[in-house]
């Protein structure tokens, strides 16, 4: 039933667009991650990226999981972005944790039915884990961490820790698979009445979903870092500390300042390795990529690998004792000084956040 | 059991790279090359498993031009038992590497493939996931802790994910890709460097492994990222706050 409905949507759409233009029809599958009954902000960015492939693009969101939180997430997905034309919901215990093995099979299954021209995910740990595996099953080369879409098959991505930009063209057969850097595809918030009509939600027919992938990997547990501060990946302001903080105790000053600014806290690899903070706060080539409006770095020297994670921030402020620290070469405002004096002064003098 | 480790020769992580004037790529001649840092971690982990008595042999594999043999020698000096070099001059994208690895795994039959989560040159972060998919083996990506249970034929992996850590249990054979915090790789000692010279490195070509190098990606150009405009040094916190408020309008 769901398959027939899906095909129906395509047929209608494809006839309409063939009349409208001679361009090849694009249809994109967005792999979405959900949490607590709504899809993640980075998944919505992936929809935004799908839109920039072509205005005339039929965008389907693929969701998987089980139970009521999946249903809520599907409803959220159906109305999260004006470009969404349908939501495909895969309800199965096998998919209740985002394991790569069943997910890759699911993508393979959905692609066989839907023949999408593109498959996109945000390049977080979810997309990076799953999409390449699915690409191998489909025998296509995926493209990681796209920051700019310059044509339906031409993309720009950073290489060498962001020290060079590489334009690649995909010349293989469909689907063209990519992960996108969500900070490069910011979502314009839509007003409530812009999307009164939610996109239809279909159940994916999982009757042919093989048992093969099951049992070979099992979810054991998750230990998450619960913080009340905004998510590092999406925060408007990020305050980061490096080795210069000297101890976990001193890192509390950074947290206090972040609180005052309504900011997320980040860290360098040195600070994480020294045990000041957990590793999910790491910003850089191997950690998170952020592009906030304001990035303040305290006691950060500015190694290539760190700069790779924050060089696209709008305004960068650096506070460091060492006037020759490389961070000053990318900072808009630099202050040479002792952070143990500067941070308390900032906390005292900064205006309260609205 | 055998462990296979895939290693890549890349521009040393400390080198400040230069984009070629003709925009075809990054300058790699006369530039210091080393083993990709994530691959070092993968190899270190494999050697530790062997040292704990849970594996008999560590085989390292590298693909690319003749110079990859140097990288393999480094790995042998760290403690790998033998090497395999798949020689090719073509540009290898992860899909081809994954297919070559699968072909080698069909020959060598290791029960564990450990490799880095990404190479620091192309930053793709794909090969491990792709080879796991081709083999239909379970995958433990971005591993920060690996515990092998030989009796249960399973491996428990702590993975670094966006919100913290996730623990998975994988049936062997499996593919693991390593994150930075998994371990601290050792240095090769002089006696081991000498010993490494007599260790075997077997050569293959993609043809011998019946792997077609697929080229469905084309590099159009490589350019330098846009430069940030020069910033200013401020002399006091007051001046900084003033600039952020009245010039940048961010606080």
Short mmCIF file of C-alpha atoms in Angstrom, two decimals, chain A residues 99-101 105 124-125 128-129 132-133 135-137 139-144 154 157 159-172 212 215-225 236 261 269 272-273 279-280 282 285-286 288 293-294 304-305 311 313-317 328 330-336 342 345-346 349-351 354, chain B residues 11 13-17 19 26 28 38 93 95 99 117-118 120-126 129-130 132-134 136-139 141-142 154 159-171 179-181 214-226 228-238 240-241 243-245 247-248 250-251:
data_model
loop_
_atom_site.label_atom_id
_atom_site.label_comp_id
_atom_site.label_asym_id
_atom_site.label_seq_id
_atom_site.Cartn_x
_atom_site.Cartn_y
_atom_site.Cartn_z
CA UNK A 99 22.64 1.14 14.09
CA UNK A 100 24.43 1.29 10.75
CA UNK A 101 23.66 -2.30 9.67
CA UNK A 105 19.71 -2.08 4.51
CA UNK A 124 27.07 14.33 12.24
CA UNK A 125 28.05 11.03 13.80
CA UNK A 128 28.86 9.68 8.79
CA UNK A 129 28.29 6.26 10.29
CA UNK A 132 28.95 5.44 3.47
CA UNK A 133 27.81 1.93 4.36
CA UNK A 135 26.62 3.86 -0.50
CA UNK A 136 28.78 0.73 -0.63
CA UNK A 137 25.64 -1.42 -0.85
CA UNK A 139 28.00 0.75 -5.30
CA UNK A 140 28.37 4.53 -5.49
CA UNK A 141 30.97 6.95 -4.13
CA UNK A 142 29.56 9.24 -1.46
CA UNK A 143 30.75 12.80 -0.90
CA UNK A 144 31.42 13.89 2.68
CA UNK A 154 28.90 19.41 -8.33
CA UNK A 157 34.01 20.34 0.32
CA UNK A 159 40.03 18.93 2.56
CA UNK A 160 43.24 18.99 4.62
CA UNK A 161 41.43 20.20 7.74
CA UNK A 162 39.82 23.04 5.83
CA UNK A 163 43.11 24.37 4.47
CA UNK A 164 41.93 23.76 0.92
CA UNK A 165 38.56 23.60 -0.77
CA UNK A 166 37.92 20.87 -3.29
CA UNK A 167 35.27 21.06 -5.99
CA UNK A 168 34.13 17.57 -6.96
CA UNK A 169 31.80 16.38 -9.66
CA UNK A 170 29.86 13.18 -9.26
CA UNK A 171 29.82 11.31 -12.58
CA UNK A 172 28.44 7.96 -11.47
CA UNK A 212 20.36 -10.56 7.92
CA UNK A 215 22.09 -9.67 15.73
CA UNK A 216 25.53 -8.90 14.35
CA UNK A 217 25.64 -5.65 16.26
CA UNK A 218 23.76 -4.87 19.42
CA UNK A 219 23.17 -1.61 21.20
CA UNK A 220 24.39 -1.78 24.79
CA UNK A 221 24.09 1.69 26.25
CA UNK A 222 24.53 5.39 25.76
CA UNK A 223 26.15 7.80 28.16
CA UNK A 224 25.16 11.27 27.18
CA UNK A 225 26.42 14.54 28.46
CA UNK A 236 24.73 31.50 18.43
CA UNK A 261 26.21 34.97 27.25
CA UNK A 269 41.72 18.62 21.94
CA UNK A 272 39.83 17.24 26.40
CA UNK A 273 42.94 15.07 26.56
CA UNK A 279 35.22 14.89 24.45
CA UNK A 280 31.87 15.80 22.95
CA UNK A 282 35.78 19.22 21.23
CA UNK A 285 38.80 18.58 12.45
CA UNK A 286 38.08 15.52 14.55
CA UNK A 288 32.50 19.30 16.04
CA UNK A 293 27.95 34.42 15.27
CA UNK A 294 30.50 34.87 18.02
CA UNK A 304 45.37 23.84 12.20
CA UNK A 305 43.12 21.05 13.45
CA UNK A 311 37.12 29.25 11.01
CA UNK A 313 32.47 31.72 12.70
CA UNK A 314 31.26 35.26 11.95
CA UNK A 315 33.23 37.03 14.67
CA UNK A 316 36.21 35.42 16.36
CA UNK A 317 37.66 36.77 19.60
CA UNK A 328 45.44 35.86 16.42
CA UNK A 330 42.16 34.44 12.32
CA UNK A 331 40.74 36.51 15.19
CA UNK A 332 38.71 39.63 14.45
CA UNK A 333 39.47 40.93 17.93
CA UNK A 334 42.47 39.82 19.88
CA UNK A 335 43.40 40.58 23.44
CA UNK A 336 46.85 39.72 24.69
CA UNK A 342 40.22 38.74 31.60
CA UNK A 345 36.39 41.04 34.22
CA UNK A 346 34.29 39.99 31.23
CA UNK A 349 31.27 43.85 32.67
CA UNK A 350 29.29 42.05 30.01
CA UNK A 351 25.67 43.06 29.77
CA UNK A 354 18.23 39.44 27.03
CA UNK B 11 51.06 14.65 4.15
CA UNK B 13 49.78 16.53 10.00
CA UNK B 14 52.14 19.33 11.07
CA UNK B 15 52.84 20.50 7.51
CA UNK B 16 51.15 23.68 6.38
CA UNK B 17 49.86 22.60 2.98
CA UNK B 19 47.54 24.56 -3.02
CA UNK B 26 47.82 20.20 -3.13
CA UNK B 28 52.94 16.87 -2.31
CA UNK B 38 44.28 7.71 12.94
CA UNK B 93 38.66 7.04 -3.72
CA UNK B 95 34.95 2.97 -2.66
CA UNK B 99 36.78 -3.08 -2.63
CA UNK B 117 38.11 6.90 11.16
CA UNK B 118 39.37 9.29 8.51
CA UNK B 120 43.63 13.80 7.34
CA UNK B 121 44.21 14.60 3.66
CA UNK B 122 40.83 13.98 2.00
CA UNK B 123 38.89 13.98 5.31
CA UNK B 124 36.36 11.55 3.80
CA UNK B 125 35.56 9.31 6.78
CA UNK B 126 34.05 6.55 4.61
CA UNK B 129 31.96 1.90 6.80
CA UNK B 130 32.09 0.96 3.12
CA UNK B 132 31.96 -3.25 6.42
CA UNK B 133 28.98 -2.86 4.11
CA UNK B 134 30.64 -4.79 1.28
CA UNK B 136 28.27 -7.48 5.49
CA UNK B 137 30.25 -7.30 8.73
CA UNK B 138 29.08 -5.20 11.68
CA UNK B 139 30.88 -1.89 12.17
CA UNK B 141 33.01 3.46 14.02
CA UNK B 142 34.75 6.28 15.96
CA UNK B 154 32.44 -10.57 20.07
CA UNK B 159 31.89 5.01 20.16
CA UNK B 160 32.27 8.77 20.26
CA UNK B 161 28.94 10.11 19.04
CA UNK B 162 27.53 13.65 18.98
CA UNK B 163 25.82 13.52 22.36
CA UNK B 164 28.45 11.56 24.28
CA UNK B 165 29.44 7.89 24.16
CA UNK B 166 27.57 4.90 22.77
CA UNK B 167 28.45 1.30 23.54
CA UNK B 168 27.86 -1.44 20.98
CA UNK B 169 28.58 -5.15 20.99
CA UNK B 170 29.61 -6.59 17.61
CA UNK B 171 29.86 -10.22 16.56
CA UNK B 179 38.94 7.85 17.09
CA UNK B 180 41.73 9.93 18.59
CA UNK B 181 41.26 8.95 22.19
CA UNK B 214 35.77 2.82 -10.21
CA UNK B 215 36.04 6.51 -11.01
CA UNK B 216 32.68 8.11 -10.38
CA UNK B 217 34.19 11.18 -8.73
CA UNK B 218 36.11 13.84 -10.54
CA UNK B 219 38.16 16.56 -8.88
CA UNK B 220 37.24 19.75 -10.71
CA UNK B 221 39.57 22.05 -8.82
CA UNK B 222 41.29 22.64 -5.53
CA UNK B 223 41.46 26.19 -4.23
CA UNK B 224 42.53 28.05 -1.16
CA UNK B 225 39.82 28.89 1.34
CA UNK B 226 38.83 32.56 1.47
CA UNK B 228 39.63 36.17 6.81
CA UNK B 229 40.24 39.87 6.85
CA UNK B 230 42.86 40.96 9.32
CA UNK B 231 41.61 41.58 12.81
CA UNK B 232 42.65 44.10 15.41
CA UNK B 233 44.30 43.78 18.78
CA UNK B 234 42.47 45.50 21.59
CA UNK B 235 44.20 46.62 24.74
CA UNK B 236 41.57 46.11 27.41
CA UNK B 237 38.40 44.26 28.29
CA UNK B 238 36.45 47.51 28.09
CA UNK B 240 36.76 44.51 23.64
CA UNK B 241 33.23 44.78 24.99
CA UNK B 243 33.87 46.64 19.90
CA UNK B 244 31.63 43.59 20.30
CA UNK B 245 28.69 45.82 21.17
CA UNK B 247 31.14 47.41 15.90
CA UNK B 248 30.30 43.72 15.60
CA UNK B 250 27.15 40.42 18.69
CA UNK B 251 26.55 41.00 22.38
#
